[in-house]
mmCIF file of C-alpha atoms and ligand atoms in Angstrom:
data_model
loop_
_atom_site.group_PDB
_atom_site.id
_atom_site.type_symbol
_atom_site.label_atom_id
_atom_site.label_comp_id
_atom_site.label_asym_id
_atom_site.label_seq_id
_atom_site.Cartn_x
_atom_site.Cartn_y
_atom_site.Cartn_z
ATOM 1 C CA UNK A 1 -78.370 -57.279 19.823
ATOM 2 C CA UNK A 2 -75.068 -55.457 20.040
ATOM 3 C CA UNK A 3 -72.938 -56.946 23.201
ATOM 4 C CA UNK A 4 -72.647 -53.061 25.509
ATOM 5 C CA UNK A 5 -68.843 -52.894 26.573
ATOM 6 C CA UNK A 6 -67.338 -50.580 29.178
ATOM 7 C CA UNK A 7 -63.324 -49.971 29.240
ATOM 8 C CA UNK A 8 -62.110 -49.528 32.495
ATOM 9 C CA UNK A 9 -58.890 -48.165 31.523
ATOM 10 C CA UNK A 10 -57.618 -46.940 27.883
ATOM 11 C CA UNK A 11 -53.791 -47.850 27.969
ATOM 12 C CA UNK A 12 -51.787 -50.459 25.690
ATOM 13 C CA UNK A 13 -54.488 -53.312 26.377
ATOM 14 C CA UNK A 14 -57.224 -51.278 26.247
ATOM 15 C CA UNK A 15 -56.760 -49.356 22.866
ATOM 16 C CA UNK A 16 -55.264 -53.097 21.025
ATOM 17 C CA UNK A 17 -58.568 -54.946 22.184
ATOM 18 C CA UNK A 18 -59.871 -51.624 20.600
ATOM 19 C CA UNK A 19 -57.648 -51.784 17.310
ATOM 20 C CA UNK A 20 -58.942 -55.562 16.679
ATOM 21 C CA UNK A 21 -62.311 -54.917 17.331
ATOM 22 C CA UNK A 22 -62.163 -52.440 14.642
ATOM 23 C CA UNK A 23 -59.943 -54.038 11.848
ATOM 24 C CA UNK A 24 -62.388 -57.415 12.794
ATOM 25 C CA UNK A 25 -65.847 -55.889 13.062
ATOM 26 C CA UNK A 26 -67.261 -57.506 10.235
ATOM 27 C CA UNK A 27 -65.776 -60.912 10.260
ATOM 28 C CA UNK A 28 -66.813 -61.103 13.729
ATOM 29 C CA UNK A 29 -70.368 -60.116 13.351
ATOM 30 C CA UNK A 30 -70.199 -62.784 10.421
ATOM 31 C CA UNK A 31 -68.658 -66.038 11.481
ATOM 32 C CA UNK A 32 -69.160 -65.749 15.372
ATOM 33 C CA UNK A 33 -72.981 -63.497 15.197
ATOM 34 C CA UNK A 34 -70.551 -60.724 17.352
ATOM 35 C CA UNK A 35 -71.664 -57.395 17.494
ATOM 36 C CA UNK A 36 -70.322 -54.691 19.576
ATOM 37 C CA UNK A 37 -70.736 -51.499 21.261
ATOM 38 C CA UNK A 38 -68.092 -49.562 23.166
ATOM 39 C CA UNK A 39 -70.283 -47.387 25.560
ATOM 40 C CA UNK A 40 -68.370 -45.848 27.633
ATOM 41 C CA UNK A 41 -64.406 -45.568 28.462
ATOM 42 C CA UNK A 42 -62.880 -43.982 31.544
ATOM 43 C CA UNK A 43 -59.309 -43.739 32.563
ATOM 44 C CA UNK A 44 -57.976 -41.662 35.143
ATOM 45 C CA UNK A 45 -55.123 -39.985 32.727
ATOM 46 C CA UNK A 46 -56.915 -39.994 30.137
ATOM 47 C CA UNK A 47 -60.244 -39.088 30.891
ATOM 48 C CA UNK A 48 -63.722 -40.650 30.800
ATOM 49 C CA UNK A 49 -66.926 -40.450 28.301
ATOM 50 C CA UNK A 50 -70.623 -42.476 27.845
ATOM 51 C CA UNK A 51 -72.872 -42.499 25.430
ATOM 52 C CA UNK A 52 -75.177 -45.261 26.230
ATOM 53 C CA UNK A 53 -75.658 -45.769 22.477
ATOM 54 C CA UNK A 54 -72.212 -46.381 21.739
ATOM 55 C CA UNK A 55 -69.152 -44.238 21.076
ATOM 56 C CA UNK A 56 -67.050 -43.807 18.000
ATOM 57 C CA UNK A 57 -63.841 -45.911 18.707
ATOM 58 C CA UNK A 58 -61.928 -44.407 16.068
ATOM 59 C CA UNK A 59 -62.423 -41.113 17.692
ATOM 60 C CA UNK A 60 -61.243 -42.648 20.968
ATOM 61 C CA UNK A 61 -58.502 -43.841 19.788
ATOM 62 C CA UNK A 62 -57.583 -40.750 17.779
ATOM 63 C CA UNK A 63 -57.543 -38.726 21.220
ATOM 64 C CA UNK A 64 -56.062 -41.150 23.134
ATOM 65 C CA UNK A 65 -52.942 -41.150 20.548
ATOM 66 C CA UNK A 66 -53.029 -37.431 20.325
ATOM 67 C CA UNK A 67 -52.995 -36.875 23.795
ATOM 68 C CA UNK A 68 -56.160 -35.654 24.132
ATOM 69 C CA UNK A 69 -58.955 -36.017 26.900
ATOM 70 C CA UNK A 70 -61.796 -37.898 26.420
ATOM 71 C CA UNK A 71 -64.217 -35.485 27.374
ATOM 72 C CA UNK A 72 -63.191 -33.265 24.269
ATOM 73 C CA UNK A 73 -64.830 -36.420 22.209
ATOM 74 C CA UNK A 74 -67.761 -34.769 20.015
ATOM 75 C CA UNK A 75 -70.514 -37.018 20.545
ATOM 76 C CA UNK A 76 -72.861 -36.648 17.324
ATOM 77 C CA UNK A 77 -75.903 -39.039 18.680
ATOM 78 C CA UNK A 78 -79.084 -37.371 18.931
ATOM 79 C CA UNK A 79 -80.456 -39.428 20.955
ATOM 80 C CA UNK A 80 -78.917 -39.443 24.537
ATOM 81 C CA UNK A 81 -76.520 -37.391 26.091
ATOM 82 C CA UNK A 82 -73.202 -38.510 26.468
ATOM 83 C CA UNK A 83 -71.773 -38.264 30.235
ATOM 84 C CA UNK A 84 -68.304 -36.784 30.559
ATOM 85 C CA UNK A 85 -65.947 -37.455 33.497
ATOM 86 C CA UNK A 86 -67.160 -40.392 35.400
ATOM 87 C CA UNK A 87 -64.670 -42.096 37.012
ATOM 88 C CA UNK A 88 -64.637 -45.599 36.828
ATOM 89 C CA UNK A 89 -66.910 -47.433 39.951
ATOM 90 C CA UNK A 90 -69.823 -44.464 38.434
ATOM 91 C CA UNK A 91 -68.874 -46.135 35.000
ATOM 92 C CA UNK A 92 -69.349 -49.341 35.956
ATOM 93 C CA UNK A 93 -72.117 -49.413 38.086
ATOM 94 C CA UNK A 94 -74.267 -46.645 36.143
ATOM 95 C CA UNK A 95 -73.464 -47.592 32.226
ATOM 96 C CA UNK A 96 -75.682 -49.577 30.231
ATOM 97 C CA UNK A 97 -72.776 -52.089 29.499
ATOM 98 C CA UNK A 98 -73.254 -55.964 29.603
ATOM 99 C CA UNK A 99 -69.766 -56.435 29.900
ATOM 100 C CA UNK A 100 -67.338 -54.096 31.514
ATOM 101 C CA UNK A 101 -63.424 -55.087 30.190
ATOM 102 C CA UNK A 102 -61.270 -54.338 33.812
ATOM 103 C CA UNK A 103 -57.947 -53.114 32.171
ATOM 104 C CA UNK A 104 -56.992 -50.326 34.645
ATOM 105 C CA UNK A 105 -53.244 -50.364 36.478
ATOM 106 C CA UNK A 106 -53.599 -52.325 39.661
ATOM 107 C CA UNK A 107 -51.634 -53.668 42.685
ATOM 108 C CA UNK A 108 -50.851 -57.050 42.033
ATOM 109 C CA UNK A 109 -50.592 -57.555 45.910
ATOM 110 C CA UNK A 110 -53.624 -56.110 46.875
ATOM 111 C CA UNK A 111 -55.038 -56.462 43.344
ATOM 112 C CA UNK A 112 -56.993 -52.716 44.086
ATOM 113 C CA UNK A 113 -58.806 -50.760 42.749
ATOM 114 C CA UNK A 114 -59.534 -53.842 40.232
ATOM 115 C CA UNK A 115 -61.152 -56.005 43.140
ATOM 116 C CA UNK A 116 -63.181 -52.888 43.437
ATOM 117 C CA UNK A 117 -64.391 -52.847 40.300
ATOM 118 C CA UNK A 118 -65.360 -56.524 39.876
ATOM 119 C CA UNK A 119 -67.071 -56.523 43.041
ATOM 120 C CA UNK A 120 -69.031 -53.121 41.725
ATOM 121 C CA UNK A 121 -69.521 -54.602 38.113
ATOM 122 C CA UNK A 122 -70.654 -58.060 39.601
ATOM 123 C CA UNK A 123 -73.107 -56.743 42.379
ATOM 124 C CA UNK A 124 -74.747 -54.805 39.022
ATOM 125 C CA UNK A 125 -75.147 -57.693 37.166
ATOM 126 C CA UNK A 126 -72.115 -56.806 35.040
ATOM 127 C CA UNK A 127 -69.185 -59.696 33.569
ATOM 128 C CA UNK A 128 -65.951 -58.700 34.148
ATOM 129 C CA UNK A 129 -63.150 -59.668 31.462
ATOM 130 C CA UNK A 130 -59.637 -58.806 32.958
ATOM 131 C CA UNK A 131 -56.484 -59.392 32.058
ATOM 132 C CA UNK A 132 -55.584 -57.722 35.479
ATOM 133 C CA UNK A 133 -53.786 -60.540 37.661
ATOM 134 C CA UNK A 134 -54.592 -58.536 40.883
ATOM 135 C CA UNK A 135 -58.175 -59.772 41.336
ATOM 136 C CA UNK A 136 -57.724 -63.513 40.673
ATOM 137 C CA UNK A 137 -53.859 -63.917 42.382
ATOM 138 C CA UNK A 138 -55.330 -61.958 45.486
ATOM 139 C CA UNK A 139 -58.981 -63.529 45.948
ATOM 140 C CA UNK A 140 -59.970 -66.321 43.011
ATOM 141 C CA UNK A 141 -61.915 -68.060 44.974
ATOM 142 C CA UNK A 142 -64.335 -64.771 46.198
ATOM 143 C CA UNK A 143 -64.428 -63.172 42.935
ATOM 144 C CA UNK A 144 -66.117 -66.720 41.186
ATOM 145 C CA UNK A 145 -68.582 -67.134 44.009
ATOM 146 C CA UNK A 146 -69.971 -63.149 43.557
ATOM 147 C CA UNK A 147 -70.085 -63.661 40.048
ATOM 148 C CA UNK A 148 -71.950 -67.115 40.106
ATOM 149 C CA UNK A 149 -73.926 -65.272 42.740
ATOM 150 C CA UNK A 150 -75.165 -62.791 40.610
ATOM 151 C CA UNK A 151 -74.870 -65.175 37.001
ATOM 152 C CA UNK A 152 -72.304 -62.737 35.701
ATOM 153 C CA UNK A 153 -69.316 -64.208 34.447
ATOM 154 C CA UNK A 154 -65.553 -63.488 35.480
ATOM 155 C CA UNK A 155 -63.396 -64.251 32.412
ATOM 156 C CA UNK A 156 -59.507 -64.109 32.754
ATOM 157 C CA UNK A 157 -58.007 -65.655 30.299
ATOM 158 C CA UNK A 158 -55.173 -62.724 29.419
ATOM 159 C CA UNK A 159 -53.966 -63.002 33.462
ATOM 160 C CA UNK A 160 -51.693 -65.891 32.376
ATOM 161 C CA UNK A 161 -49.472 -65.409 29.239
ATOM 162 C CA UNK A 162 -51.845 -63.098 27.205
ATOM 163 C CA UNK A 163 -54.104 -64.031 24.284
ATOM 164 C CA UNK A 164 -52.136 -67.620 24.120
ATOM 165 C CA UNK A 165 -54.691 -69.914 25.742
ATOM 166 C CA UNK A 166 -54.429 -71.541 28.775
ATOM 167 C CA UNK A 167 -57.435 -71.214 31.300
ATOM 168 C CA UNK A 168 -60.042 -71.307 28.375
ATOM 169 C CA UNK A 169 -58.149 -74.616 27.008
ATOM 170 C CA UNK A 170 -57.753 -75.387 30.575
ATOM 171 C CA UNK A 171 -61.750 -75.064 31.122
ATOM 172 C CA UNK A 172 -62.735 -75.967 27.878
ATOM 173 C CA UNK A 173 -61.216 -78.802 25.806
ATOM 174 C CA UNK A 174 -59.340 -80.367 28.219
ATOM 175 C CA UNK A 175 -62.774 -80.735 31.014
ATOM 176 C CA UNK A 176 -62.383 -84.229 32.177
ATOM 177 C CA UNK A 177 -58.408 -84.384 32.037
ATOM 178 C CA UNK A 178 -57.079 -84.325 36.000
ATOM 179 C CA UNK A 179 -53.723 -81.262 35.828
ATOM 180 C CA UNK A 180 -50.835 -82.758 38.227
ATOM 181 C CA UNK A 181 -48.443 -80.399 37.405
ATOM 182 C CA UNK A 182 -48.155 -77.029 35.343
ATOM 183 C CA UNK A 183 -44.795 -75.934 34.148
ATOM 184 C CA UNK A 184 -43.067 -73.073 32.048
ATOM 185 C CA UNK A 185 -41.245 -69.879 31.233
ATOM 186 C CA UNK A 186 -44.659 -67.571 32.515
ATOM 187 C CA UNK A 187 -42.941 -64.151 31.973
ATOM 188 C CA UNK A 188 -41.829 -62.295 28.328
ATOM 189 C CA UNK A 189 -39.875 -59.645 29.913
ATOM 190 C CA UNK A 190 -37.372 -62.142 31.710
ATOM 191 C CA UNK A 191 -36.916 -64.642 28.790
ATOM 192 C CA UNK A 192 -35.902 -61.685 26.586
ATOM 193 C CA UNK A 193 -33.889 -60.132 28.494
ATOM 194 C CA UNK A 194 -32.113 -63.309 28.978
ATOM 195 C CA UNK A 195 -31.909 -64.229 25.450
ATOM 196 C CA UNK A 196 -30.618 -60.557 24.688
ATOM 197 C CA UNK A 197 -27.750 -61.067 27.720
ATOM 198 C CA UNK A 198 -26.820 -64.404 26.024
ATOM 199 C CA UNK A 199 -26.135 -62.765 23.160
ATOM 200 C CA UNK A 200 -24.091 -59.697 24.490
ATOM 201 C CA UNK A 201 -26.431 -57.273 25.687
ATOM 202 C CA UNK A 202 -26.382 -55.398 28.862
ATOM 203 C CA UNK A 203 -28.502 -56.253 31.486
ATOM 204 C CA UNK A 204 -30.378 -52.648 31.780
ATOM 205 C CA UNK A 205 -30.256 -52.044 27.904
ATOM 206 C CA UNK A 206 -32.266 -55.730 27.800
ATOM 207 C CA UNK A 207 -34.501 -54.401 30.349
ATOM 208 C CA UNK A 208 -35.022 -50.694 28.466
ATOM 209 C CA UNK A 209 -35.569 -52.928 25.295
ATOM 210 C CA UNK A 210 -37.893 -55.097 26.765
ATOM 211 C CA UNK A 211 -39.791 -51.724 28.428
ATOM 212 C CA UNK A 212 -39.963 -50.061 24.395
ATOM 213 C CA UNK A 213 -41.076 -53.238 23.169
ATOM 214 C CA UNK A 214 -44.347 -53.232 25.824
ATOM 215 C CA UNK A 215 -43.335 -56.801 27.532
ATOM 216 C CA UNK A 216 -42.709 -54.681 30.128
ATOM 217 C CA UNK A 217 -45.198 -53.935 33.578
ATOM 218 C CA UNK A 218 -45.289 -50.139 34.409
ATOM 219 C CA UNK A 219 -42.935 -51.301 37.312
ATOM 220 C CA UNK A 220 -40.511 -53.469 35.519
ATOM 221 C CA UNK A 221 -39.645 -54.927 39.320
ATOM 222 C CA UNK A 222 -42.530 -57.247 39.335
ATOM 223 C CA UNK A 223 -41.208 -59.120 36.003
ATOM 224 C CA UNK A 224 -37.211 -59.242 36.807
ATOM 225 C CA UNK A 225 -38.189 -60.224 40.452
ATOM 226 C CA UNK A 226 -40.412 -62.723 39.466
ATOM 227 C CA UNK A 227 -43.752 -61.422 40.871
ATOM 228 C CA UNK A 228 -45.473 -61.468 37.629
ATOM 229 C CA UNK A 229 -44.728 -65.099 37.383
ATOM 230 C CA UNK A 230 -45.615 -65.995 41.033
ATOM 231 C CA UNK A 231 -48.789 -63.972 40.655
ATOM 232 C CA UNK A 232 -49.529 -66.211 37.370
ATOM 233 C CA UNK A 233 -48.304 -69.361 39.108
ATOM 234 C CA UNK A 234 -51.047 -68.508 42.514
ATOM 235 C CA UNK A 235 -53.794 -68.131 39.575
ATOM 236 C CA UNK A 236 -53.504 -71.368 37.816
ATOM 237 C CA UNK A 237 -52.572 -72.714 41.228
ATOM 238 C CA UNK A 238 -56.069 -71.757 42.077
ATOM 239 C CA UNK A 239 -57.607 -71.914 38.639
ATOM 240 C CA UNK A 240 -57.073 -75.291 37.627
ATOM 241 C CA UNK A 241 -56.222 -77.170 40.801
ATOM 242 C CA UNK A 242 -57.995 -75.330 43.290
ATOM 243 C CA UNK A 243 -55.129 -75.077 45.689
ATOM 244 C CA UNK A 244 -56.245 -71.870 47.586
ATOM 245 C CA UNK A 245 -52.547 -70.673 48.012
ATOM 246 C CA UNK A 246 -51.412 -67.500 48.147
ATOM 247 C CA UNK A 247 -48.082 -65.232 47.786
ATOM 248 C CA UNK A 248 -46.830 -66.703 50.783
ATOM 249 C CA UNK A 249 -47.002 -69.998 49.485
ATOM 250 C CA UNK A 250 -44.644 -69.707 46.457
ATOM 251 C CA UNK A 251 -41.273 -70.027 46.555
ATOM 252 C CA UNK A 252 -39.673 -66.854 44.687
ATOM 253 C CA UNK A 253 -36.804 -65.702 43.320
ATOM 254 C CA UNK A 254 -36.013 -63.237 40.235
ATOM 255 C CA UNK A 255 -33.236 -62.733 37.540
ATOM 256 C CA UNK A 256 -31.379 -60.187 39.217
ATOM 257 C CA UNK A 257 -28.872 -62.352 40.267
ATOM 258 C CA UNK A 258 -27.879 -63.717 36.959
ATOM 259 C CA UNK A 259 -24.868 -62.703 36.321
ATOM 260 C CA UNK A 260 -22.971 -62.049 32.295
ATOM 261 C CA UNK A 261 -20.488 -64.910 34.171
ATOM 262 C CA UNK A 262 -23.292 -67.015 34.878
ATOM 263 C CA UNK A 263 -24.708 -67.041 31.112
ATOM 264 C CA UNK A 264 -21.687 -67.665 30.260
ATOM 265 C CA UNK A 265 -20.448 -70.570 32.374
ATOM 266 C CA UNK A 266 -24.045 -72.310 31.574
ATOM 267 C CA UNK A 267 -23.285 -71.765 27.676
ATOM 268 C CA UNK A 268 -20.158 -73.976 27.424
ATOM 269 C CA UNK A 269 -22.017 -76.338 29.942
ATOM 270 C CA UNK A 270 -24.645 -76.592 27.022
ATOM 271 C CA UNK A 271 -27.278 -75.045 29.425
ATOM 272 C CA UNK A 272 -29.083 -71.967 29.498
ATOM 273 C CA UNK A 273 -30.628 -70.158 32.457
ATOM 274 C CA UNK A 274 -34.600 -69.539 32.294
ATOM 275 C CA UNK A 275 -37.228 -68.210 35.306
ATOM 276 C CA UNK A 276 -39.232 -71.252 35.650
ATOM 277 C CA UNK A 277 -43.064 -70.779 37.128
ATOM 278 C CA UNK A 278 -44.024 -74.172 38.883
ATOM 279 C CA UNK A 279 -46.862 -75.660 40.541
ATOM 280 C CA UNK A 280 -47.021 -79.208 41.532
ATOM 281 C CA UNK A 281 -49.411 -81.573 43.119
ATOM 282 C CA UNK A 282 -47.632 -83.858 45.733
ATOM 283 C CA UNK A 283 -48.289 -86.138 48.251
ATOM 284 C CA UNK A 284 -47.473 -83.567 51.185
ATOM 285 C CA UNK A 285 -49.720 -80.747 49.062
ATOM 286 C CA UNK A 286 -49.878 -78.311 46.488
ATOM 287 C CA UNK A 287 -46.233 -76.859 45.888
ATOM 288 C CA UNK A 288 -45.355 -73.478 44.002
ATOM 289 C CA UNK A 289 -42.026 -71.865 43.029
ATOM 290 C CA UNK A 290 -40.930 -69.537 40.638
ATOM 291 C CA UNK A 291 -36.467 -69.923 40.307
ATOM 292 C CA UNK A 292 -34.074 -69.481 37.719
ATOM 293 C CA UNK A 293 -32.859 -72.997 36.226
ATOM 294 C CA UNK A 294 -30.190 -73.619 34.283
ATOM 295 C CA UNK A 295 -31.168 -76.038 32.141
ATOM 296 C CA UNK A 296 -29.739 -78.117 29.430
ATOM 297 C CA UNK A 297 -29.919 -77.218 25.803
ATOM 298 C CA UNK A 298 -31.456 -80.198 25.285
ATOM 299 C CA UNK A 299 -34.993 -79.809 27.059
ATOM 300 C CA UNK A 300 -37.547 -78.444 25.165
ATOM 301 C CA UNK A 301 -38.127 -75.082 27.335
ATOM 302 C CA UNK A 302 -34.594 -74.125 26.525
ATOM 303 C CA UNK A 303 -35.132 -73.556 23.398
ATOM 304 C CA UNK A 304 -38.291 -71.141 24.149
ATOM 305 C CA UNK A 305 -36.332 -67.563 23.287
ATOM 306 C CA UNK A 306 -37.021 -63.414 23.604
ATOM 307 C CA UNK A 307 -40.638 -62.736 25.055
ATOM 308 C CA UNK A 308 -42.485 -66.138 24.000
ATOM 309 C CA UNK A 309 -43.795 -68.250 26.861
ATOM 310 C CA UNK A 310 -44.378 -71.842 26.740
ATOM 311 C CA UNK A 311 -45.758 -74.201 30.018
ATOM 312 C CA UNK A 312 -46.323 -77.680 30.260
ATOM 313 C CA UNK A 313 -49.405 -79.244 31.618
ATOM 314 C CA UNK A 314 -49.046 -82.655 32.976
ATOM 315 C CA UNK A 315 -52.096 -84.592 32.720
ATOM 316 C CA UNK A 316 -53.675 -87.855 33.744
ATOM 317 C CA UNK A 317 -55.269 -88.775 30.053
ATOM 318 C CA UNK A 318 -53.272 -87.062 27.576
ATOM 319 C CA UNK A 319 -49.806 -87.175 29.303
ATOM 320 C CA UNK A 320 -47.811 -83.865 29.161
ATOM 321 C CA UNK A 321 -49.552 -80.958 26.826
ATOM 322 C CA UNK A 322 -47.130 -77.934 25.645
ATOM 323 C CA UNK A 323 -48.361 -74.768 24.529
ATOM 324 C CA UNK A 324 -45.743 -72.312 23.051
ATOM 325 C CA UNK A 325 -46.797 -69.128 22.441
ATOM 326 C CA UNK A 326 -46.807 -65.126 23.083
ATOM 327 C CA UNK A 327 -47.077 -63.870 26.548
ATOM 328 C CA UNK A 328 -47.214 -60.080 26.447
ATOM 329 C CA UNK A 329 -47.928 -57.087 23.360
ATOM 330 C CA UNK A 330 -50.867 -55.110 22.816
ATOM 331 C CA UNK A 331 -52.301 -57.260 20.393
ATOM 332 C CA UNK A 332 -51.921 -60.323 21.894
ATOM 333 C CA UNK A 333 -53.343 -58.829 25.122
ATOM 334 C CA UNK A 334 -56.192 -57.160 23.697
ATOM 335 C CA UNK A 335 -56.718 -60.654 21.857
ATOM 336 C CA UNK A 336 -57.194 -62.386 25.386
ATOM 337 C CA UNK A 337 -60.059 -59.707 26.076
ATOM 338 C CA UNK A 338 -61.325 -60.783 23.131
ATOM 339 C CA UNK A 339 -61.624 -63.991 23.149
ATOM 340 C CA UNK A 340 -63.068 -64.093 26.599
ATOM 341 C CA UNK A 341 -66.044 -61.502 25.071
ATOM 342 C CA UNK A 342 -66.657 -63.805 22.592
ATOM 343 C CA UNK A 343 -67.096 -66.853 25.095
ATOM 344 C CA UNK A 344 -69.201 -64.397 27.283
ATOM 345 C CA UNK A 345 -71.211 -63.203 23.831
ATOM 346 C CA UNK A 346 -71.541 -67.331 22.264
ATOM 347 C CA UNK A 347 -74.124 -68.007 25.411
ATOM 348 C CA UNK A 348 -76.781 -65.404 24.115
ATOM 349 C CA UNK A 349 -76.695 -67.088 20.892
HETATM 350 N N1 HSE B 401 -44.818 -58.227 31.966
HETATM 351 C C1 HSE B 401 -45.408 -59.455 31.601
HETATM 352 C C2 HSE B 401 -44.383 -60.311 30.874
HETATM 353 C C3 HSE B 401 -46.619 -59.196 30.750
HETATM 354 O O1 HSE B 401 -43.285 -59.813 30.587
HETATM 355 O O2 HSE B 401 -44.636 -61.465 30.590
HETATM 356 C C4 HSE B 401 -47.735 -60.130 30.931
HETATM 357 O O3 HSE B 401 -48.031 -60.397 32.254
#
């Protein structure tokens, strides 16, 4: 049976999950028994359609590209209506979708209208896949219990450094290892533009770069101030060692106040600066931070350059664990929606 998917917003994330589930749709159905239906999208810019049999994705994404509303998609099935201009709690709670994939623009501080929409996809029996950090930095521990409370699931994977995983690896093959400490460069957009000021390039022609290049959040402020990275540091905080902190708990600071003298001074000290997202068990308690560093050329992170993210997991069986890998892009974001439908999609098999 074809796995029913809602899109709750049709931006970057939205139309790459789309992209792969296109150029993939017969490998997946093959090697992993995953088949898919988009039924229904809705965006506030760009408009909203259902067809509880399935929509055309091509033809999404054609409009989307063009510019187009949704509700000028030409729905050719005979058999049901299609529904034009639902917004998105109507979509979620009235769609036939199994899964809805929560990809609108939310508040990372008071992770709305996302928390909305999990709570609305959750009390209709609906998983939620989300690569939104609003709904797990701002209330983890609430959105798990509804979802276990209704045996949905609540799959976030692409909150923390995209498609490169982390909570799945976290969760999956690494069950049984105790996590003392998680470190690591947790935000693309900062990285680069450091890299790019290293070697010569404006501060606010780094940032524009990093903007055209989709590392970027709409509101750049929350990477170069380092809220993305404390709102990734509170989830695997929460995630993996079930600290229960929040914002006011971490320790932040941004890269604004790296200066071209400061880049350079760490250079011929054989250092480099990077935003480093930390979270540490000790003996007085969980403690969180996200700081610029400058660290020597010789540790491993300093070598981690442009948007790629790498974090260190400290563990009790396997000693320290480094993953190095993209943490921001279309594609690598859609991937992490992917991969958490086809976690989601393995259990009906
Ligand atoms: N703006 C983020 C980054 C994207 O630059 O890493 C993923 O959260």
């Amino acid at each position: 049976m074809s796995h029913k998917i809602a899109l709750i917003g049709f931006g970057t994330v939205g139309q790459g999950l789309c992209e792969i589930l296109i150029d993939k749709k017969d490998y997946l159905k093959e090697k992993y028994y995953f088949d898919w239906k988009v039924v229904a999208v809705s965006d506030p810019v760009k408009g909203s359609v259902y067809c509880p049999d399935g929509l055309n994705v091509e033809k999404l994404l054609k409009l989307a590209g063009e510019g187009t509303a949704l509700e000028e998609y030409d729905c050719k099935c005979d058999k049901a209506a299609p529904q034009f201009g639902w917004d998105a709690l109507k979509t979620i709670r009235e769609s036939n979708a199994d899964t809805v994939c929560e990809l609108a623009f939310t508040n990372v501080e008071t992770g709305q209208p996302a928390i909305d929409h999990c709570i609305a996809a959750f009390e209709s029996g609906k998983n939620i896949v989300t690569s939104n950090k609003g709904p797990a930095a701002v209330d983890y521990a609430g959105m798990q219990s509804l979802a276990e409370k209704h045996s949905v699931k609540f799959m976030i994977e692409g909150t923390v450094v995209s498609g490169t995983p982390v909570l799945n690896l976290i969760d999956g093959p690494l069950a049984g290892c105790e996590i003392s400490s998680i470190k690591g460069i947790l935000n693309g957009t900062t990285n680069y533009i450091l890299t790019q000021m290293e070697a010569g390039m404006e501060y606010s022609q780094a940032l524009q770069k990093a903007q055209e290049l989709g590392y970027a959040e709409a509101d750049p402020t929350g990477d170069v101030e380092g809220f993305d990275a404390m709102a990734k540091v509170i989830i695997l905080a929460n995630v993996v060692m079930g600290a229960g902190i929040t914002a006011a708990d971490v320790d932040r600071e941004g890269i604004t106040g790296i200066t071209p003298e400061m880049i350079a001074e760490a250079s011929s000290d054989k250092a480099r600066w990077k935003l480093i997202g930390a979270v540490e068990k000790t003996s007085s308690g969980i403690k969180a931070s996200v700081k610029p560093k400058k660290i020597a050329l010789t540790h491993p992170l300093a070598g981690i350059m442009d948007a790629t993210n790498a974090l260190t997991f400290t563990t009790d069986l396997l000693g320290d664990i480094t993953i190095v890998g993209a943490g921001a892009g279309r594609i690598e974001t859609g991937f992490s929606i992917l991969t958490d439908l086809l976690q989601i999609d393995r259990t009906n098999h």
